[in-house]
Amino acid sequence: MDVEAAAKDVGLDDDGRIKRTGNFLTATTHIVTVVVGAGVLALAWAMAQLGWIAGIAIMVSFSTISIFTYNFIADCYRYPDPITGKRNYTYMQAVGAYLGNTMHVLCGLVLYGKLAGVTVGYTITTSTSIVAIKKAICFHKKGHGAYCKFSNNPYMIGFGLVQIFLSLIPNFHKLTWLSTIAAITSFGYAFIGSGLSLAIVVQGKGAPTSISGIKVGPELSAVDKMWRIFSAMGNIALACSFATVVYDMMDTLKSHPPECQQMKKANVLGITTMTILFLLCGGLGYAAFGDHTPGNILTGFGFYEPYWLVVLGNVCIVIHIAGAYQVMAQPIFRVVEMGANIVWPYSPFINKECTTELGNITFSFNSFRLIWRTSFVIVATIIAMAMPFFNEFLALLGAIGFWPLIIFFPIQMHIAQRHIKKASLKWFVLQLVSFICFLISVAAAVGSIRGISKNIRKYKIFRYKQ
């Protein structure tokens, strides 16, 4: 009785953890913060490939489908009952509970594969932004027609060294200040890019646009336009994704009203806000630059002046990604290290913590963690140096993650949870939606891979300059 009273005084949830205090408004904030990333800057290019009708229709369609499937995910936070069941703390755990071990493993492969790919994409994006800073200063001093091209490689290597250092900090998850700064700067560069585009449109200097996007002509064949459209859909799909952290958000919600109900409200508000922001960023960028919309509106140099604002926007990108890289990499680090601990529980190399002192500061390090995390960052950096193509790589990441994480697993979990009969009308409609989205993901993946292969043939590997 004394233990129960003490627990009640402390305030514990049904799983024995300290009471959660979040609500649908805080979850909405988390959703918007997560989706406002570097992928937003590619939406103007995507809109230029698709045109006004298809561009707006696809953004709205992807968002509408996402609301339904993220609501399915919310219902599966607890198992087997969405209100009173046992909590699933991760997406993988939910997939395993509802669909079995095989799907659990497949989900893990896709999830961690995408996270690893995002670290490569972040390395590319950071180097592109640092080069854009140098180019902005160069153009300002020497004129807009000056030769201002720089290699991305030194900045990728420098960024990799910074990430090796950050990766080796014990309990990195406690550095919440870095995540907070990253979230603030993500809004900073999104609004700077949109604001500069709006300024061009308001001044009447916007380029001609089309309801069907970039026109086929001497510079663009019909086949190339088709592949660009597929790649553009991949860019939009990536911008819509927050499945990798959705249960982290739900695990902050208070128990009453039920977490699934709160999260459904957050999904509607968050995804609606996200869609409005995407339409603004994509639409304003396309209205400003038309057929010549750059792949990244802050690094493609549609804007030259005010150069300091372009520089500030790119500084925000670099700061944001420095923290976001670790948010994506830490789950990969943890799962490998946990697996190593299970397989080799008595290995000093795997488990022994060594300490060293530098003045009054004591450092703790582990040999396996040092080698594994350093190797991961080095490999990600080398891949980024070999394929430093912003739009195509983002599109590939979007294509890889969109169908399995946002469509397939949520729909299959919903069918299992609600015991929807096979071959019933509802089952057929859900499977049809899943199949259509699968085709879209495959097309986007093929289009992005084709774009990467064309660029690799065009530019000498490891010698790419912007």
Coordinates of N, CA and C in Angstrom, one line a residue, residues 156-367:
M156 N 32.1 18.6 -47.2 CA 31.6 17.3 -46.7 C 32.5 16.7 -45.7
I157 N 33.8 16.7 -46.0 CA 34.8 16.2 -45.0 C 34.8 16.9 -43.7
G158 N 34.7 18.2 -43.8 CA 34.6 19.0 -42.5 C 33.3 18.7 -41.8
F159 N 32.2 18.6 -42.5 CA 30.9 18.2 -41.8 C 31.0 16.8 -41.2
G160 N 31.7 15.9 -41.9 CA 31.8 14.6 -41.4 C 32.6 14.6 -40.1
L161 N 33.7 15.4 -40.0 CA 34.5 15.4 -38.8 C 33.7 16.0 -37.6
V162 N 32.9 17.0 -37.9 CA 32.0 17.5 -36.9 C 31.0 16.4 -36.4
Q163 N 30.5 15.7 -37.3 CA 29.5 14.6 -36.9 C 30.2 13.5 -36.2
I164 N 31.4 13.2 -36.5 CA 32.1 12.1 -35.7 C 32.2 12.6 -34.3
F165 N 32.6 13.8 -34.1 CA 32.7 14.4 -32.7 C 31.4 14.3 -32.0
L166 N 30.3 14.8 -32.6 CA 29.0 14.8 -32.0 C 28.5 13.4 -31.8
S167 N 28.8 12.5 -32.6 CA 28.3 11.1 -32.5 C 28.9 10.4 -31.3
L168 N 30.1 10.9 -30.8 CA 30.8 10.2 -29.7 C 30.5 10.8 -28.4
I169 N 29.6 11.8 -28.4 CA 29.2 12.4 -27.1 C 28.2 11.5 -26.4
P170 N 28.6 11.0 -25.2 CA 27.6 10.1 -24.4 C 26.3 10.9 -24.1
N171 N 25.2 10.1 -24.1 CA 23.9 10.7 -23.8 C 23.6 11.9 -24.6
F172 N 23.9 11.8 -25.9 CA 23.6 12.9 -26.8 C 22.2 13.4 -26.8
H173 N 21.3 12.4 -26.5 CA 19.8 12.7 -26.5 C 19.5 13.8 -25.4
K174 N 20.4 14.0 -24.5 CA 20.1 15.0 -23.4 C 20.4 16.4 -23.9
L175 N 21.1 16.5 -25.0 CA 21.4 17.9 -25.5 C 20.2 18.5 -26.2
T176 N 19.2 18.7 -25.5 CA 17.9 19.2 -26.1 C 18.1 20.6 -26.7
W177 N 19.1 21.4 -26.2 CA 19.2 22.7 -26.7 C 19.6 22.7 -28.2
L178 N 20.3 21.6 -28.6 CA 20.7 21.6 -30.0 C 19.5 21.3 -30.9
S179 N 18.6 20.4 -30.4 CA 17.4 20.1 -31.2 C 16.5 21.3 -31.3
T180 N 16.5 22.1 -30.2 CA 15.6 23.3 -30.2 C 16.1 24.3 -31.2
I181 N 17.5 24.5 -31.2 CA 18.1 25.5 -32.2 C 17.8 25.0 -33.6
A182 N 17.9 23.6 -33.8 CA 17.7 23.1 -35.1 C 16.3 23.3 -35.6
A183 N 15.3 23.2 -34.7 CA 13.9 23.4 -35.1 C 13.7 24.9 -35.5
I184 N 14.2 25.8 -34.7 CA 14.1 27.2 -35.0 C 14.7 27.6 -36.3
T185 N 15.9 27.1 -36.6 CA 16.5 27.5 -37.8 C 15.8 26.8 -39.0
S186 N 15.1 25.7 -38.9 CA 14.4 25.1 -40.0 C 13.3 26.0 -40.5
F187 N 12.6 26.6 -39.5 CA 11.6 27.6 -39.9 C 12.3 28.9 -40.5
G188 N 13.4 29.2 -40.0 CA 14.2 30.4 -40.5 C 14.4 30.3 -42.0
Y189 N 15.0 29.2 -42.5 CA 15.4 29.1 -43.9 C 14.1 28.9 -44.8
A190 N 13.1 28.2 -44.2 CA 11.9 28.0 -45.0 C 11.2 29.4 -45.3
F191 N 11.1 30.2 -44.3 CA 10.5 31.5 -44.4 C 11.4 32.5 -45.2
I192 N 12.7 32.4 -45.1 CA 13.6 33.2 -45.9 C 13.4 32.9 -47.4
G193 N 13.4 31.6 -47.7 CA 13.3 31.2 -49.1 C 11.9 31.6 -49.7
S194 N 10.8 31.4 -48.9 CA 9.5 31.9 -49.4 C 9.4 33.4 -49.5
G195 N 10.0 34.1 -48.5 CA 9.9 35.5 -48.5 C 10.7 36.2 -49.7
L196 N 11.8 35.6 -50.0 CA 12.6 36.1 -51.2 C 11.8 35.9 -52.5
S197 N 11.1 34.7 -52.6 CA 10.3 34.4 -53.7 C 9.1 35.3 -53.8
L198 N 8.5 35.6 -52.7 CA 7.3 36.5 -52.7 C 7.8 37.9 -53.1
A199 N 8.9 38.3 -52.7 CA 9.4 39.7 -53.0 C 9.5 39.8 -54.5
I200 N 10.0 38.8 -55.2 CA 10.2 38.8 -56.7 C 8.8 38.9 -57.3
V201 N 7.9 38.1 -56.8 CA 6.5 38.1 -57.4 C 5.8 39.4 -57.2
V202 N 5.9 40.0 -56.0 CA 5.3 41.3 -55.7 C 5.9 42.4 -56.6
Q203 N 7.2 42.3 -56.8 CA 7.8 43.4 -57.7 C 7.5 43.2 -59.1
G204 N 6.8 42.2 -59.5 CA 6.4 42.0 -60.9 C 7.5 41.4 -61.7
K205 N 8.5 40.8 -61.1 CA 9.6 40.2 -61.8 C 9.5 38.7 -61.9
G206 N 8.4 38.1 -61.6 CA 8.2 36.7 -61.7 C 8.3 36.2 -63.1
A207 N 8.7 34.9 -63.2 CA 8.8 34.3 -64.6 C 7.5 33.7 -65.0
P208 N 7.3 33.5 -66.3 CA 6.1 32.8 -66.8 C 6.0 31.4 -66.3
T209 N 4.8 31.0 -65.9 CA 4.5 29.7 -65.4 C 3.5 29.0 -66.3
S210 N 3.3 27.7 -66.1 CA 2.3 26.9 -66.9 C 1.5 26.0 -66.0
I211 N 0.3 25.7 -66.4 CA -0.5 24.7 -65.7 C 0.1 23.3 -65.8
S212 N 1.0 23.1 -66.8 CA 1.5 21.7 -67.0 C 3.0 21.7 -66.7
G213 N 3.6 22.8 -66.2 CA 5.0 22.8 -65.8 C 5.9 23.1 -66.9
I214 N 7.2 22.7 -66.7 CA 8.2 23.0 -67.7 C 7.8 22.4 -69.1
K215 N 8.0 23.2 -70.1 CA 7.5 22.8 -71.5 C 8.6 21.9 -72.1
V216 N 8.1 20.9 -72.9 CA 8.9 20.1 -73.7 C 9.5 20.9 -74.9
G217 N 10.7 20.8 -75.1 CA 11.3 21.6 -76.2 C 12.8 21.1 -76.5
P218 N 13.6 22.0 -77.1 CA 14.9 21.6 -77.4 C 15.8 21.3 -76.2
E219 N 15.5 21.9 -75.1 CA 16.3 21.7 -73.9 C 15.7 20.5 -73.0
L220 N 14.5 20.1 -73.3 CA 13.9 19.0 -72.5 C 13.0 18.1 -73.3
S221 N 13.4 16.8 -73.4 CA 12.6 15.9 -74.2 C 11.4 15.4 -73.4
A222 N 10.5 14.8 -74.1 CA 9.3 14.3 -73.4 C 9.6 13.2 -72.4
V223 N 10.6 12.4 -72.8 CA 11.0 11.3 -71.9 C 11.7 11.9 -70.6
D224 N 12.6 12.9 -70.8 CA 13.2 13.5 -69.6 C 12.2 14.2 -68.7
K225 N 11.2 14.8 -69.3 CA 10.1 15.5 -68.5 C 9.4 14.4 -67.7
M226 N 9.1 13.3 -68.3 CA 8.4 12.2 -67.6 C 9.2 11.8 -66.4
W227 N 10.5 11.6 -66.5 CA 11.3 11.1 -65.4 C 11.5 12.2 -64.4
R228 N 11.5 13.4 -64.8 CA 11.5 14.6 -63.8 C 10.3 14.6 -63.0
I229 N 9.1 14.3 -63.6 CA 7.9 14.3 -62.9 C 7.9 13.2 -61.8
F230 N 8.4 12.1 -62.2 CA 8.5 11.0 -61.2 C 9.4 11.4 -60.0
S231 N 10.6 12.0 -60.4 CA 11.5 12.5 -59.3 C 10.8 13.6 -58.5
A232 N 10.0 14.4 -59.1 CA 9.3 15.5 -58.3 C 8.4 14.9 -57.3
M233 N 7.7 13.8 -57.7 CA 6.8 13.1 -56.7 C 7.6 12.6 -55.6
G234 N 8.8 12.1 -55.8 CA 9.6 11.6 -54.7 C 10.0 12.7 -53.8
N235 N 10.3 13.9 -54.3 CA 10.6 15.1 -53.4 C 9.4 15.4 -52.5
I236 N 8.2 15.4 -53.1 CA 7.0 15.7 -52.3 C 6.8 14.6 -51.3
A237 N 7.0 13.4 -51.6 CA 6.8 12.3 -50.7 C 7.7 12.4 -49.5
L238 N 9.0 12.8 -49.8 CA 9.9 12.9 -48.7 C 9.5 14.0 -47.7
A239 N 9.0 15.1 -48.3 CA 8.6 16.3 -47.4 C 7.4 15.9 -46.5
C240 N 6.6 14.9 -46.9 CA 5.4 14.5 -46.2 C 5.7 13.6 -45.0
S241 N 6.9 13.1 -44.9 CA 7.2 11.9 -44.0 C 7.6 12.4 -42.6
F242 N 6.9 11.8 -41.6 CA 7.4 11.9 -40.2 C 7.1 10.6 -39.5
A243 N 7.0 9.5 -40.3 CA 6.6 8.2 -39.7 C 7.7 7.7 -38.8
T244 N 9.0 8.0 -39.1 CA 10.1 7.5 -38.3 C 10.0 8.0 -36.8
V245 N 9.3 9.1 -36.5 CA 9.3 9.6 -35.2 C 7.9 9.8 -34.6
V246 N 6.9 9.2 -35.3 CA 5.5 9.4 -34.9 C 5.2 8.9 -33.5
Y247 N 5.8 7.7 -33.2 CA 5.5 7.2 -31.9 C 6.3 7.9 -30.8
D248 N 7.4 8.5 -31.2 CA 8.1 9.3 -30.2 C 7.2 10.5 -29.8
M249 N 6.5 11.0 -30.8 CA 5.6 12.1 -30.5 C 4.4 11.6 -29.6
M250 N 3.9 10.4 -29.9 CA 2.7 9.9 -29.2 C 3.1 9.6 -27.7
D251 N 4.4 9.2 -27.5 CA 4.8 8.8 -26.2 C 5.0 10.0 -25.3
T252 N 4.7 11.2 -25.8 CA 4.7 12.4 -24.9 C 3.3 12.8 -24.5
L253 N 2.3 12.2 -25.0 CA 0.9 12.6 -24.8 C 0.4 12.0 -23.5
K254 N -0.4 12.8 -22.8 CA -1.1 12.3 -21.6 C -2.1 11.3 -21.9
S255 N -2.5 10.5 -20.9 CA -3.3 9.3 -21.2 C -4.8 9.6 -21.4
H256 N -5.2 10.8 -20.9 CA -6.6 11.1 -21.0 C -6.8 12.5 -21.6
P257 N -7.5 12.7 -22.7 CA -8.2 11.6 -23.4 C -7.2 10.7 -24.1
P258 N -7.7 9.5 -24.6 CA -6.8 8.5 -25.2 C -5.8 9.1 -26.2
E259 N -4.6 8.6 -26.2 CA -3.5 9.1 -27.1 C -3.9 9.1 -28.5
C260 N -4.6 8.1 -29.0 CA -4.9 8.0 -30.4 C -5.9 9.1 -30.8
Q261 N -6.8 9.5 -29.9 CA -7.7 10.6 -30.2 C -7.0 11.9 -30.3
Q262 N -6.0 12.1 -29.4 CA -5.3 13.4 -29.4 C -4.4 13.4 -30.7
M263 N -3.8 12.3 -31.0 CA -2.9 12.3 -32.2 C -3.6 12.5 -33.5
K264 N -4.9 12.0 -33.5 CA -5.6 12.2 -34.7 C -5.9 13.7 -35.0
K265 N -6.3 14.4 -33.9 CA -6.4 15.8 -34.0 C -5.1 16.5 -34.5
A266 N -4.0 16.1 -33.9 CA -2.7 16.6 -34.2 C -2.4 16.3 -35.7
N267 N -2.7 15.1 -36.2 CA -2.5 14.8 -37.6 C -3.2 15.7 -38.5
V268 N -4.5 16.0 -38.2 CA -5.3 16.9 -39.1 C -4.7 18.3 -39.1
L269 N -4.5 18.8 -37.9 CA -3.9 20.2 -37.8 C -2.5 20.3 -38.3
G270 N -1.6 19.3 -38.0 CA -0.2 19.4 -38.4 C -0.1 19.2 -39.9
I271 N -0.8 18.2 -40.4 CA -0.6 18.0 -41.9 C -1.3 19.0 -42.7
T272 N -2.4 19.6 -42.2 CA -3.0 20.8 -42.9 C -2.1 21.9 -42.9
T273 N -1.5 22.3 -41.8 CA -0.5 23.3 -41.7 C 0.7 23.1 -42.6
M274 N 1.1 21.8 -42.6 CA 2.2 21.4 -43.5 C 1.9 21.6 -44.9
T275 N 0.7 21.2 -45.3 CA 0.3 21.4 -46.7 C 0.2 22.8 -47.2
I276 N -0.3 23.7 -46.3 CA -0.4 25.1 -46.6 C 1.1 25.7 -46.8
L277 N 2.0 25.3 -45.9 CA 3.3 25.7 -46.0 C 4.0 25.2 -47.3
F278 N 3.7 23.9 -47.6 CA 4.3 23.4 -48.8 C 3.8 24.1 -50.1
L279 N 2.5 24.4 -50.1 CA 1.9 25.1 -51.3 C 2.5 26.5 -51.4
L280 N 2.7 27.1 -50.2 CA 3.4 28.5 -50.3 C 4.8 28.4 -50.8
C281 N 5.6 27.5 -50.2 CA 7.0 27.4 -50.6 C 7.1 27.0 -52.1
G282 N 6.4 25.9 -52.5 CA 6.4 25.4 -53.8 C 5.9 26.4 -54.8
G283 N 4.7 27.0 -54.5 CA 4.0 27.9 -55.4 C 4.8 29.2 -55.6
L284 N 5.2 29.8 -54.5 CA 5.9 31.1 -54.6 C 7.3 30.9 -55.4
G285 N 8.0 29.8 -55.1 CA 9.2 29.5 -55.8 C 9.0 29.4 -57.3
Y286 N 8.0 28.6 -57.6 CA 7.7 28.4 -59.1 C 7.2 29.7 -59.7
A287 N 6.4 30.5 -59.0 CA 5.9 31.8 -59.6 C 7.1 32.8 -59.8
A288 N 8.1 32.6 -58.9 CA 9.3 33.6 -59.1 C 10.2 33.2 -60.2
F289 N 10.4 31.9 -60.4 CA 11.4 31.4 -61.4 C 10.9 30.7 -62.6
G290 N 9.7 30.2 -62.6 CA 9.1 29.6 -63.8 C 9.9 28.3 -64.2
D291 N 10.2 28.2 -65.5 CA 10.9 27.0 -66.0 C 12.3 26.9 -65.5
H292 N 12.8 28.0 -65.0 CA 14.2 28.0 -64.5 C 14.3 27.9 -63.0
T293 N 13.3 27.3 -62.4 CA 13.3 27.1 -60.9 C 14.5 26.2 -60.5
P294 N 15.3 26.7 -59.6 CA 16.5 25.8 -59.2 C 16.0 24.7 -58.3
G295 N 16.9 23.7 -58.2 CA 16.6 22.5 -57.4 C 16.4 22.8 -55.9
N296 N 17.2 23.8 -55.5 CA 17.1 24.3 -54.1 C 17.0 25.8 -54.2
I297 N 15.9 26.5 -53.8 CA 15.7 27.9 -54.0 C 16.7 28.8 -53.3
L298 N 17.4 28.2 -52.3 CA 18.4 29.0 -51.6 C 19.9 28.8 -52.0
T299 N 20.1 27.6 -52.7 CA 21.4 27.3 -53.2 C 21.6 27.4 -54.7
G300 N 20.4 27.4 -55.4 CA 20.5 27.4 -56.9 C 20.7 28.8 -57.5
F301 N 20.7 29.8 -56.7 CA 21.0 31.1 -57.1 C 20.0 31.7 -58.1
G302 N 18.7 31.5 -57.7 CA 17.7 32.4 -58.3 C 17.8 33.7 -57.6
F303 N 18.3 33.7 -56.4 CA 18.4 35.0 -55.6 C 19.9 35.3 -55.6
Y304 N 20.3 36.6 -55.8 CA 21.6 37.1 -55.6 C 21.7 38.1 -54.5
E305 N 20.6 38.9 -54.4 CA 20.6 40.0 -53.4 C 19.2 40.0 -52.7
P306 N 19.1 40.4 -51.5 CA 20.3 40.8 -50.7 C 21.1 39.6 -50.3
Y307 N 22.4 39.7 -50.6 CA 23.3 38.5 -50.5 C 23.4 38.0 -49.0
W308 N 23.3 39.0 -48.1 CA 23.4 38.6 -46.7 C 22.2 37.8 -46.2
L309 N 21.0 38.0 -46.8 CA 19.9 37.2 -46.5 C 20.0 35.8 -47.0
V310 N 20.6 35.7 -48.2 CA 20.8 34.4 -48.8 C 21.8 33.6 -47.9
V311 N 22.9 34.3 -47.5 CA 23.9 33.7 -46.6 C 23.2 33.3 -45.3
L312 N 22.4 34.1 -44.7 CA 21.7 33.8 -43.5 C 20.8 32.5 -43.6
G313 N 20.1 32.5 -44.7 CA 19.3 31.3 -45.0 C 20.1 30.0 -45.0
N314 N 21.2 30.1 -45.7 CA 22.1 28.9 -45.8 C 22.8 28.6 -44.5
V315 N 23.1 29.6 -43.7 CA 23.6 29.3 -42.3 C 22.6 28.6 -41.5
C316 N 21.3 29.0 -41.6 CA 20.3 28.3 -40.9 C 20.2 26.8 -41.3
I317 N 20.3 26.6 -42.6 CA 20.3 25.2 -43.1 C 21.4 24.4 -42.4
V318 N 22.6 24.9 -42.4 CA 23.8 24.2 -41.8 C 23.6 23.9 -40.3
I319 N 23.1 24.9 -39.6 CA 22.9 24.7 -38.2 C 21.8 23.7 -37.9
H320 N 20.7 23.8 -38.7 CA 19.6 22.8 -38.5 C 20.1 21.4 -38.8
I321 N 20.8 21.2 -39.9 CA 21.2 19.8 -40.2 C 22.3 19.3 -39.3
A322 N 23.1 20.1 -38.7 CA 24.1 19.6 -37.7 C 23.4 18.9 -36.6
G323 N 22.3 19.4 -36.1 CA 21.5 18.7 -35.1 C 20.6 17.6 -35.6
A324 N 20.0 17.8 -36.8 CA 19.1 16.8 -37.4 C 19.8 15.6 -37.8
Y325 N 21.1 15.7 -38.2 CA 21.9 14.5 -38.5 C 21.9 13.5 -37.4
Q326 N 22.1 14.0 -36.2 CA 22.2 13.2 -35.0 C 20.9 12.6 -34.6
V327 N 19.8 13.4 -34.8 CA 18.5 12.8 -34.5 C 18.2 11.6 -35.4
M328 N 18.7 11.6 -36.6 CA 18.5 10.4 -37.5 C 19.5 9.3 -37.2
A329 N 20.8 9.7 -36.9 CA 21.8 8.7 -36.7 C 21.8 8.0 -35.4
Q330 N 21.3 8.6 -34.3 CA 21.4 8.0 -33.0 C 20.6 6.7 -32.9
P331 N 19.4 6.6 -33.5 CA 18.7 5.3 -33.5 C 19.4 4.2 -34.2
I332 N 20.2 4.5 -35.2 CA 21.0 3.5 -35.9 C 22.1 3.1 -35.0
F333 N 22.8 4.0 -34.4 CA 23.9 3.7 -33.4 C 23.4 2.8 -32.3
R334 N 22.2 3.2 -31.8 CA 21.7 2.4 -30.6 C 21.4 1.0 -30.9
V335 N 20.7 0.8 -32.1 CA 20.2 -0.6 -32.4 C 21.4 -1.5 -32.7
V336 N 22.5 -1.0 -33.3 CA 23.7 -1.8 -33.6 C 24.4 -2.1 -32.3
E337 N 24.5 -1.1 -31.4 CA 25.2 -1.3 -30.2 C 24.4 -2.2 -29.2
M338 N 23.1 -2.1 -29.2 CA 22.3 -3.1 -28.4 C 22.5 -4.5 -28.9
G339 N 22.4 -4.6 -30.3 CA 22.6 -6.0 -30.9 C 24.0 -6.6 -30.5
A340 N 25.0 -5.7 -30.6 CA 26.4 -6.2 -30.2 C 26.4 -6.6 -28.8
N341 N 25.8 -5.9 -27.9 CA 25.8 -6.2 -26.5 C 25.1 -7.5 -26.2
I342 N 24.0 -7.8 -27.0 CA 23.3 -9.1 -26.8 C 24.1 -10.3 -27.3
V343 N 24.8 -10.1 -28.5 CA 25.5 -11.2 -29.1 C 26.8 -11.4 -28.3
W344 N 27.5 -10.4 -27.8 CA 28.8 -10.5 -27.1 C 28.7 -9.8 -25.8
P345 N 27.9 -10.4 -24.8 CA 27.7 -9.7 -23.6 C 28.9 -9.6 -22.7
Y346 N 29.9 -10.5 -22.9 CA 31.1 -10.4 -22.0 C 32.4 -9.9 -22.7
S347 N 32.2 -9.3 -23.9 CA 33.4 -8.8 -24.6 C 33.8 -7.5 -24.1
P348 N 35.0 -7.3 -23.6 CA 35.5 -6.0 -23.1 C 35.5 -5.0 -24.2
F349 N 35.8 -5.4 -25.5 CA 35.8 -4.5 -26.6 C 34.4 -3.9 -26.8
I350 N 33.4 -4.7 -26.6 CA 32.0 -4.2 -26.8 C 31.5 -3.4 -25.6
N351 N 31.8 -3.8 -24.4 CA 31.1 -3.3 -23.2 C 31.9 -2.4 -22.3
K352 N 33.2 -2.5 -22.4 CA 34.0 -1.8 -21.4 C 34.1 -0.3 -21.7
E353 N 33.8 0.5 -20.7 CA 33.8 1.9 -20.8 C 35.2 2.4 -20.2
C354 N 35.9 3.2 -21.0 CA 37.2 3.7 -20.5 C 37.1 5.2 -20.3
T355 N 37.7 5.7 -19.3 CA 37.7 7.1 -18.9 C 39.0 7.7 -19.0
T356 N 39.0 9.0 -19.4 CA 40.3 9.8 -19.4 C 40.0 11.2 -19.0
E357 N 41.0 11.9 -18.5 CA 40.8 13.2 -18.0 C 41.6 14.2 -18.8
L358 N 40.9 15.4 -19.1 CA 41.6 16.5 -19.7 C 41.3 17.7 -18.9
G359 N 42.3 18.0 -18.0 CA 42.1 19.1 -17.1 C 41.1 18.6 -16.0
N360 N 40.1 19.4 -15.9 CA 39.0 19.1 -14.9 C 37.8 18.3 -15.5
I361 N 38.0 18.0 -16.8 CA 36.9 17.4 -17.6 C 37.2 15.9 -17.7
T362 N 36.3 15.0 -17.4 CA 36.4 13.6 -17.6 C 35.6 13.1 -18.7
F363 N 36.3 12.4 -19.6 CA 35.7 11.8 -20.8 C 35.5 10.3 -20.7
S364 N 34.4 9.8 -21.1 CA 34.2 8.3 -21.1 C 34.0 7.9 -22.6
F365 N 34.7 6.8 -23.0 CA 34.5 6.3 -24.3 C 34.6 4.8 -24.3
N366 N 34.0 4.2 -25.4 CA 33.9 2.8 -25.5 C 34.6 2.5 -26.9
S367 N 35.4 1.5 -26.9 CA 36.2 1.2 -28.1 C 35.3 0.8 -29.3

